[in-house]
Coordinates of C-alpha atoms in Angstrom, one line a residue:
Chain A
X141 CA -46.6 -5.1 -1.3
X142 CA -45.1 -7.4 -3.3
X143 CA -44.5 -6.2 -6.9
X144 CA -44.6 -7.5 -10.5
X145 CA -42.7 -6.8 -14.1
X146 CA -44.2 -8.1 -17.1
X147 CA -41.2 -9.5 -19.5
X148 CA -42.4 -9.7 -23.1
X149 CA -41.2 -9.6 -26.4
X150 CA -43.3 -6.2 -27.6
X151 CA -44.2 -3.2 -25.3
X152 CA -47.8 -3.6 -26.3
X153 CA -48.1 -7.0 -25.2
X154 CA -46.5 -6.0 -21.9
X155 CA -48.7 -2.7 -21.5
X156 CA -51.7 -5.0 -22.1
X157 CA -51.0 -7.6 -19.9
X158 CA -50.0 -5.4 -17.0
X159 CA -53.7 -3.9 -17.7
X160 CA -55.5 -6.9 -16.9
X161 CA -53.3 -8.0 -14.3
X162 CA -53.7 -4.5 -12.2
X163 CA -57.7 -4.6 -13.4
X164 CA -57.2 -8.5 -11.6
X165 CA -55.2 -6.6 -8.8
X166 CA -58.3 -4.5 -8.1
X167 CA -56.5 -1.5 -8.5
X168 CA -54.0 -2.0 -5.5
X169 CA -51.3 -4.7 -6.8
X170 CA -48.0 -2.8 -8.5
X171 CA -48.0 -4.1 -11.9
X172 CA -44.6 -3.2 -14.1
X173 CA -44.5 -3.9 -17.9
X174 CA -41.3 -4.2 -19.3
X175 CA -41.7 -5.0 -23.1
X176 CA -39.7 -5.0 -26.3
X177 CA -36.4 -3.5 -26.6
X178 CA -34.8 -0.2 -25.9
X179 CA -35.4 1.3 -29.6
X180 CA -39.6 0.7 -29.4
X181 CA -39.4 -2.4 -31.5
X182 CA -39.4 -6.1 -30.7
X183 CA -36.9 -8.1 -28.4
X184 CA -35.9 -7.6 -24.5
X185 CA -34.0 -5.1 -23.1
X186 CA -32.1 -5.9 -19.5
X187 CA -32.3 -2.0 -19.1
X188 CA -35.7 -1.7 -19.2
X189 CA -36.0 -4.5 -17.1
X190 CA -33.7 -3.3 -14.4
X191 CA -35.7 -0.1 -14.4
X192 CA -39.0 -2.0 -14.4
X193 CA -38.3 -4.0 -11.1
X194 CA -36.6 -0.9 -9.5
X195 CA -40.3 0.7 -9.8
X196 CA -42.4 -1.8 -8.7
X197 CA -40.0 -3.1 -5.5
X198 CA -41.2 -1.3 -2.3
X199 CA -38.8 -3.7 -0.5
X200 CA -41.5 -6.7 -0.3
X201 CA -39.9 -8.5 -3.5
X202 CA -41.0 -8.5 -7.3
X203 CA -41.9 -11.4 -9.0
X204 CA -41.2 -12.0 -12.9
X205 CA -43.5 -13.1 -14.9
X206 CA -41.8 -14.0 -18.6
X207 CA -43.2 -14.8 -22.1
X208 CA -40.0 -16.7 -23.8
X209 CA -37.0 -16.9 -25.5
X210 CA -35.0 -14.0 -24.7
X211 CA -37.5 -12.5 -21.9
X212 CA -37.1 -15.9 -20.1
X213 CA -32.8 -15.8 -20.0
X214 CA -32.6 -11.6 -19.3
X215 CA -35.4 -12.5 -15.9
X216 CA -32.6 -15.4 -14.9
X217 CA -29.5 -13.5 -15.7
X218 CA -31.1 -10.1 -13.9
X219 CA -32.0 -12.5 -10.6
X220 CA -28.4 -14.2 -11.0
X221 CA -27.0 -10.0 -11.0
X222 CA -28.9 -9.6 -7.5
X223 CA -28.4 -12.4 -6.2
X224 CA -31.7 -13.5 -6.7
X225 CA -32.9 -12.9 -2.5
X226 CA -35.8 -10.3 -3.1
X227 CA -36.7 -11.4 -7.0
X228 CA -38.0 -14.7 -8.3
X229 CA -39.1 -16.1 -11.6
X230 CA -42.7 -17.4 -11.9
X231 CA -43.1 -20.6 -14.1
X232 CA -45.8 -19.4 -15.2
X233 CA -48.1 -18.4 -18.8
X234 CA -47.5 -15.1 -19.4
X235 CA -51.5 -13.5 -18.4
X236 CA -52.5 -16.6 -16.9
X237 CA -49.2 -15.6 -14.6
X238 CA -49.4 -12.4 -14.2
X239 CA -53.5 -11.9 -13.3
X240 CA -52.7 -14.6 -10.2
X241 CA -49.4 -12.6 -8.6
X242 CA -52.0 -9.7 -9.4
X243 CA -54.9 -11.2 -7.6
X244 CA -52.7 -12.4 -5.2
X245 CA -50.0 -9.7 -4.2
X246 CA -53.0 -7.5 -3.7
X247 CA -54.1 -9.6 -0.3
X248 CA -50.9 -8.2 1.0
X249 CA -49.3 -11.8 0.7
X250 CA -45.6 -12.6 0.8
X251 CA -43.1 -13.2 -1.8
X252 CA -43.1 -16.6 -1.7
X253 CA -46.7 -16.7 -1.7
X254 CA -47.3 -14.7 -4.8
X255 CA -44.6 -16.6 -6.8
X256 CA -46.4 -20.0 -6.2
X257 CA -49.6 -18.5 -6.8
X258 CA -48.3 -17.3 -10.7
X259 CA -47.2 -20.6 -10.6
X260 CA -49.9 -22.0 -9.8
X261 CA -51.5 -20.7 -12.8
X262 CA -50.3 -24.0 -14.8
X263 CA -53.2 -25.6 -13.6
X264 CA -56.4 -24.2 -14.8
X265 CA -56.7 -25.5 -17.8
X266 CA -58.8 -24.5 -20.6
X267 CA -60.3 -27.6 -22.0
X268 CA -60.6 -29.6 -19.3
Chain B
X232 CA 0.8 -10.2 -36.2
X233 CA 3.3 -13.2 -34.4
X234 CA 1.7 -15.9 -32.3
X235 CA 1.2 -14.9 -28.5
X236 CA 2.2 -17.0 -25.7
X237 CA 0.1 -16.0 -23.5
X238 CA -3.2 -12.9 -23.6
X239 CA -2.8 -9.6 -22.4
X240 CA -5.7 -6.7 -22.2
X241 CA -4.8 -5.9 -25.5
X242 CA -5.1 -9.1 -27.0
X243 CA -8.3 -9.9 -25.5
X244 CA -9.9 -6.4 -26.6
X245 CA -8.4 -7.3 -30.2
X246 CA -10.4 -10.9 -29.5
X247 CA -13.5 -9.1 -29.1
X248 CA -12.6 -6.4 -32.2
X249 CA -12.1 -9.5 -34.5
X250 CA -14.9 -11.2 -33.6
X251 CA -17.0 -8.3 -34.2
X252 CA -15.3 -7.9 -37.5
X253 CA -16.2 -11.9 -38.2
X254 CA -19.7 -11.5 -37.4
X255 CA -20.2 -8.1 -39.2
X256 CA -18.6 -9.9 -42.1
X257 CA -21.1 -13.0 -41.8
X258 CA -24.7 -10.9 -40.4
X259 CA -26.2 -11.5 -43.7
X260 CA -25.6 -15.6 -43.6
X261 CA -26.5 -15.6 -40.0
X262 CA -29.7 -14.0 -40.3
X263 CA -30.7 -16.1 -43.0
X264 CA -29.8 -19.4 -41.4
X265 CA -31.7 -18.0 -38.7
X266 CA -34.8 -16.6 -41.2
X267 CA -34.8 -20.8 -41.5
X268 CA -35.6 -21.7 -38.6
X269 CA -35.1 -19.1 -35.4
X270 CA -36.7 -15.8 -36.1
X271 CA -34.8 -14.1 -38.2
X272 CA -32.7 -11.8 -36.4
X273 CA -29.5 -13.5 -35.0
X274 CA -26.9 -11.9 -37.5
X275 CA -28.5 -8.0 -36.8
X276 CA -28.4 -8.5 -32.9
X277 CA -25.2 -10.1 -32.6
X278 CA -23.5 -7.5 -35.2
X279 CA -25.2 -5.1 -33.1
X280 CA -24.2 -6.9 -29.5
X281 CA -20.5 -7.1 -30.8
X282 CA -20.1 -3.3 -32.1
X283 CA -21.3 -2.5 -28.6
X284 CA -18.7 -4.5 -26.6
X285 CA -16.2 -3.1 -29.0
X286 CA -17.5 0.4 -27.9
X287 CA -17.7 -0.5 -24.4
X288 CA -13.9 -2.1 -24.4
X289 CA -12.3 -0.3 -21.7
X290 CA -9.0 1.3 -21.9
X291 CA -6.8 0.5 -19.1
X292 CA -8.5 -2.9 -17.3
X293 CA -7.0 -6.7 -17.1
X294 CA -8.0 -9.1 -19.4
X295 CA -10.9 -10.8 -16.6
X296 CA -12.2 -7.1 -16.5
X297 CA -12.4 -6.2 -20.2
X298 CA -13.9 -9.6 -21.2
X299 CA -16.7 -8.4 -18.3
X300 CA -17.2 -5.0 -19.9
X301 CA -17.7 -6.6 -23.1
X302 CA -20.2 -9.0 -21.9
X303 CA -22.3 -6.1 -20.4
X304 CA -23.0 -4.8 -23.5
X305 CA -23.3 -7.5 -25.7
X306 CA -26.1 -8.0 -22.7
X307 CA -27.8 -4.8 -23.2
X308 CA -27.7 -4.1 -26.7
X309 CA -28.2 -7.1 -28.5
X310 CA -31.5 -7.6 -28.3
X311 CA -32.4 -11.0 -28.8
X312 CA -31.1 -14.3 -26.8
X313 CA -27.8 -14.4 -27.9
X314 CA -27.5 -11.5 -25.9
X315 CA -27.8 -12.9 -22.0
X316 CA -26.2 -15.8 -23.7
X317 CA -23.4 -14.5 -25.2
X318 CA -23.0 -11.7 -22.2
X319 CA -23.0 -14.5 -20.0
X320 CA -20.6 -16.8 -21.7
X321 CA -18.3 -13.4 -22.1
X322 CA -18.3 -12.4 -18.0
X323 CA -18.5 -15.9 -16.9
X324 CA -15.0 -16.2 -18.8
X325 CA -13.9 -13.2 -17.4
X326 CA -14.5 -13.4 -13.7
X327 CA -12.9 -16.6 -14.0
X328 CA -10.1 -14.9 -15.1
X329 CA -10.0 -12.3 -12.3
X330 CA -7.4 -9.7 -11.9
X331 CA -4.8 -11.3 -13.8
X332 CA -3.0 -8.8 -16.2
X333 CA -1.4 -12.3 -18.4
X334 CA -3.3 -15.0 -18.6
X335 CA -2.1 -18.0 -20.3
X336 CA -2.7 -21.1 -21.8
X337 CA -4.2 -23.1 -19.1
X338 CA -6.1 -20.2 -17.3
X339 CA -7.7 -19.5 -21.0
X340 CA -9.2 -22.7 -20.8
X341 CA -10.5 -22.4 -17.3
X342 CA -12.3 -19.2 -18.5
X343 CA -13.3 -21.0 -22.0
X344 CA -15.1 -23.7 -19.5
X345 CA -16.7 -21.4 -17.1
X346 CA -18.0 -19.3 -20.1
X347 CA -19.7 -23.0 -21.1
X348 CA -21.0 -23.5 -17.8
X349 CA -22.6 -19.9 -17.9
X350 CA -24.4 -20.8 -21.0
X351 CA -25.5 -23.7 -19.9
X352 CA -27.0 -22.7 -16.2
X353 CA -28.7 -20.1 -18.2
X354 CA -29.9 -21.8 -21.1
X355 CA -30.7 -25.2 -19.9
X356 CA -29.3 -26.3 -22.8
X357 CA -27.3 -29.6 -22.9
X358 CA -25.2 -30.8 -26.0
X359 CA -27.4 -32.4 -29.0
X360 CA -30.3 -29.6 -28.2
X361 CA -29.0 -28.0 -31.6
X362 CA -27.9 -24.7 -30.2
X363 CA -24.7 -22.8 -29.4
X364 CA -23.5 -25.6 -26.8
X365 CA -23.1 -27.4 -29.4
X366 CA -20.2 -25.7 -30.6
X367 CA -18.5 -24.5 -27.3
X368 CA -18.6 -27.9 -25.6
X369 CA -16.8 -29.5 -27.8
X370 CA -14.6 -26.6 -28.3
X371 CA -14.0 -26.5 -24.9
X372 CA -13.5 -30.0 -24.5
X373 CA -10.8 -29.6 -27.5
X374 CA -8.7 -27.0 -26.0
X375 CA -8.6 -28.9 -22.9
X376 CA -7.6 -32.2 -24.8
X377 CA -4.9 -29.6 -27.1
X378 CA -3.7 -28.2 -23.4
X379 CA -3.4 -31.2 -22.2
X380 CA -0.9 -32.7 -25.3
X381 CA 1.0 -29.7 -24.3
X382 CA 0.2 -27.3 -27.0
X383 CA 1.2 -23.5 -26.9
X384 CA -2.2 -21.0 -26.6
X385 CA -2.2 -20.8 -30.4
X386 CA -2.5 -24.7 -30.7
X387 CA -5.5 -24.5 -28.1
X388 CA -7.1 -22.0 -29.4
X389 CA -7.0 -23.5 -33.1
X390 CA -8.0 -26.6 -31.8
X391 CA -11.0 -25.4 -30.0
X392 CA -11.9 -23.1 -33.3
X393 CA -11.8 -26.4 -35.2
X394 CA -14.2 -28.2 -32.7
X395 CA -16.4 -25.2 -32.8
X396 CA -16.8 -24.9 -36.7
X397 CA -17.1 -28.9 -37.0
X398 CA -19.9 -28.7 -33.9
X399 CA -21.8 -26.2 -35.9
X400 CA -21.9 -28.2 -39.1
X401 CA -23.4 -31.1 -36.7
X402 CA -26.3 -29.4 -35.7
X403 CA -27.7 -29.5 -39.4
X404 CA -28.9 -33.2 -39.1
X405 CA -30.3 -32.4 -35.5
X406 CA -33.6 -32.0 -34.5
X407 CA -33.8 -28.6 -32.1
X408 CA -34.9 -28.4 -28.6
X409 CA -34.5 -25.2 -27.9
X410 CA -36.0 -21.9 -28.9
X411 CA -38.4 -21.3 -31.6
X412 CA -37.1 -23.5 -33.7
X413 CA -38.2 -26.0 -31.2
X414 CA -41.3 -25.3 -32.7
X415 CA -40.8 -26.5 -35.7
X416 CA -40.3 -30.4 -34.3
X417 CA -38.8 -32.3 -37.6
X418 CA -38.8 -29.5 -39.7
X419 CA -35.4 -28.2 -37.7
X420 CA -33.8 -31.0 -39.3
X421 CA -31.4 -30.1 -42.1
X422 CA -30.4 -26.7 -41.1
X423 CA -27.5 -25.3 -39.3
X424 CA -27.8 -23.8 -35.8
X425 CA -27.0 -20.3 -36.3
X426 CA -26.0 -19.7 -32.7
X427 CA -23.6 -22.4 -32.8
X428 CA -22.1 -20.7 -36.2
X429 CA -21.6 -17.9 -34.5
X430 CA -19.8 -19.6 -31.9
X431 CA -17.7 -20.6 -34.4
X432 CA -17.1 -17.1 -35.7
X433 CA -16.0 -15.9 -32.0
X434 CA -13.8 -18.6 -31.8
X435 CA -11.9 -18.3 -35.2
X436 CA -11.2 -14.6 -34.4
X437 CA -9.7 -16.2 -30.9
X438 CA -7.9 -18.6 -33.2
X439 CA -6.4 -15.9 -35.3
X440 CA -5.2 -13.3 -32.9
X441 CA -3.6 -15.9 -30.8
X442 CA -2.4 -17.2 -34.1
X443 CA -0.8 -14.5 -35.5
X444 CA -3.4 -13.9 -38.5
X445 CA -5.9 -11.9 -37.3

């Protein structure tokens, strides 16, 4: 099954929306935070990262789902380390992104599939 | 200290030691230009990015490999932006310098450009975005112009420190595009870039140990 790491700036906001993304993922879709930087506090860490996609790749792929700022250049600099093959970055709002890789990485769907559907997530709007 | 012709592994490690020194010297003015507009924490992460490649410097590696293993850490210690920015900038530079155990003026400036390049496939950022391009593209583009006249490393480098310092004083009037303080819209106007100071900073220290002063 396809995998996804939550990049954000504080562990908490990572931890909470990997919740509601694997609560999305009806308990089957692998959802990896990876928030805040190595010491507890605020920032990215690579390492954490790293460690975060190594747990939730079985070998389908992982797709990154980024808040900004630093999260967004450590998910392009790690897929530029791997050469980028087996981990994409979604486009994507951070929960908005990370409930529709949820929803749909746990159909059993493809890579490629989940990263458009984070993508996707762009366009439901809220007001309109 | 006399002016080098060309950088060995120990040069380049010095580099990396005086730049840390530089930006250990200036954390407090970084962080505050960055309190006015980023978020406050550009001087603390790169201080604590640069003590880390200093730690990290290895003992008995080419110049390419050192700049590499230097880059590494600045990437996972630093903490904020500057660090995949500044790692990136730091291994680009040194893969383009592969193996080579002296690397002189002209292969310098092939590293100083792929280092630019790096920043910029990572960043996005283009020149006038009020960031730290826009003090290593026109450094860049001055050591090339320096090499080019036929000036020695030292002459380069100096050159490219110049550009550097004067690109950073630009991005005061600028209106920023990046970051948080894209945020901010008009109200980035009339402060320096503290990304690009620090640009500045790393360069000087290139400047002086190439130079003879550092």
């Amino acid at each position: 099954m396809v995998g996804i790491v939550i990049i954000a700036h504080s562990r908490t906001l990572a931890e909470g929306a990997a919740e509601v993304a694997r609560a999305m993922g009806v308990g089957k879709a692998v959802v990896e935070p990876a928030g805040g930087a190595l010491d507890g506090g605020l920032g990215t860490s690579i390492d954490l990262v790293e460690a975060a996609v190594a747990a939730a790749d079985d070998g389908d792929g992982v797709v990154l789902v980024a808040d900004l700022g630093s999260s967004v250049l450590t998910a392009r600099m790690l897929i530029e380390d791997t050469d980028g093959e087996n981990v994409l970055l979604a486009d994507a709002p951070l929960v908005e992104g990370a409930v529709a890789a949820a929803s749909m990485a746990a159909t059993g769907a493809d890579l490629t599939a989940v990263h458009a559907a984070a993508e996707a997530a762009y366009d439901h709007r809220k007001t309109r | 200290m006399t002016a080098v012709e060309s950088l060995n592994a120990a040069d380049v490690a010095n580099w990396i030691r005086r730049a840390a020194e530089l930006v250990a010297a200036d954390t407090e003015r970084l962080t505050r230009l960055d309190a006015a507009i980023g978020d406050g924490d550009h001087g603390h992460n790169l201080d604590r990015g640069f003590r880390a490649a200093v730690a990290a410097l290895p003992d008995d590696a080419p110049p390419g490999r050192t700049l590499i293993a230097a880059g590494r850490a600045v990437v996972s210690k630093t903490g904020g932006a500057s660090g995949p920015l500044y790692g990136t900038a730091l291994r680009r530079a040194g893969k383009a310098l592969g193996d080579a155990a002296d690397v002189d003026a002209a292969a310098f400036g092939t590293a100083l450009r792929a280092a630019l390049e790096g920043v910029q496939d990572l960043g996005k950022a283009v020149e006038g975005d009020k960031t730290m391009v826009d003090a290593l593209a026109p450094a860049a583009a001055a050591y090339e112009a320096a090499l080019g006249d036929g000036a020695d490393l030292a002459g380069c480098a100096r050159a490219a420190a110049d550009a550097a310092a004067r690109g950073a004083e630009a991005t005061i009037p600028m209106q920023a595009r990046k970051g948080r303080a894209s945020y901010l819209g008009p109200r980035s106007v009339g402060h320096m870039d503290p990304g690009a100071c620090s640009t500045g900073l790393v360069l000087r220290a290139l400047a002086e140990i190439v130079g003879g002063t550092g």
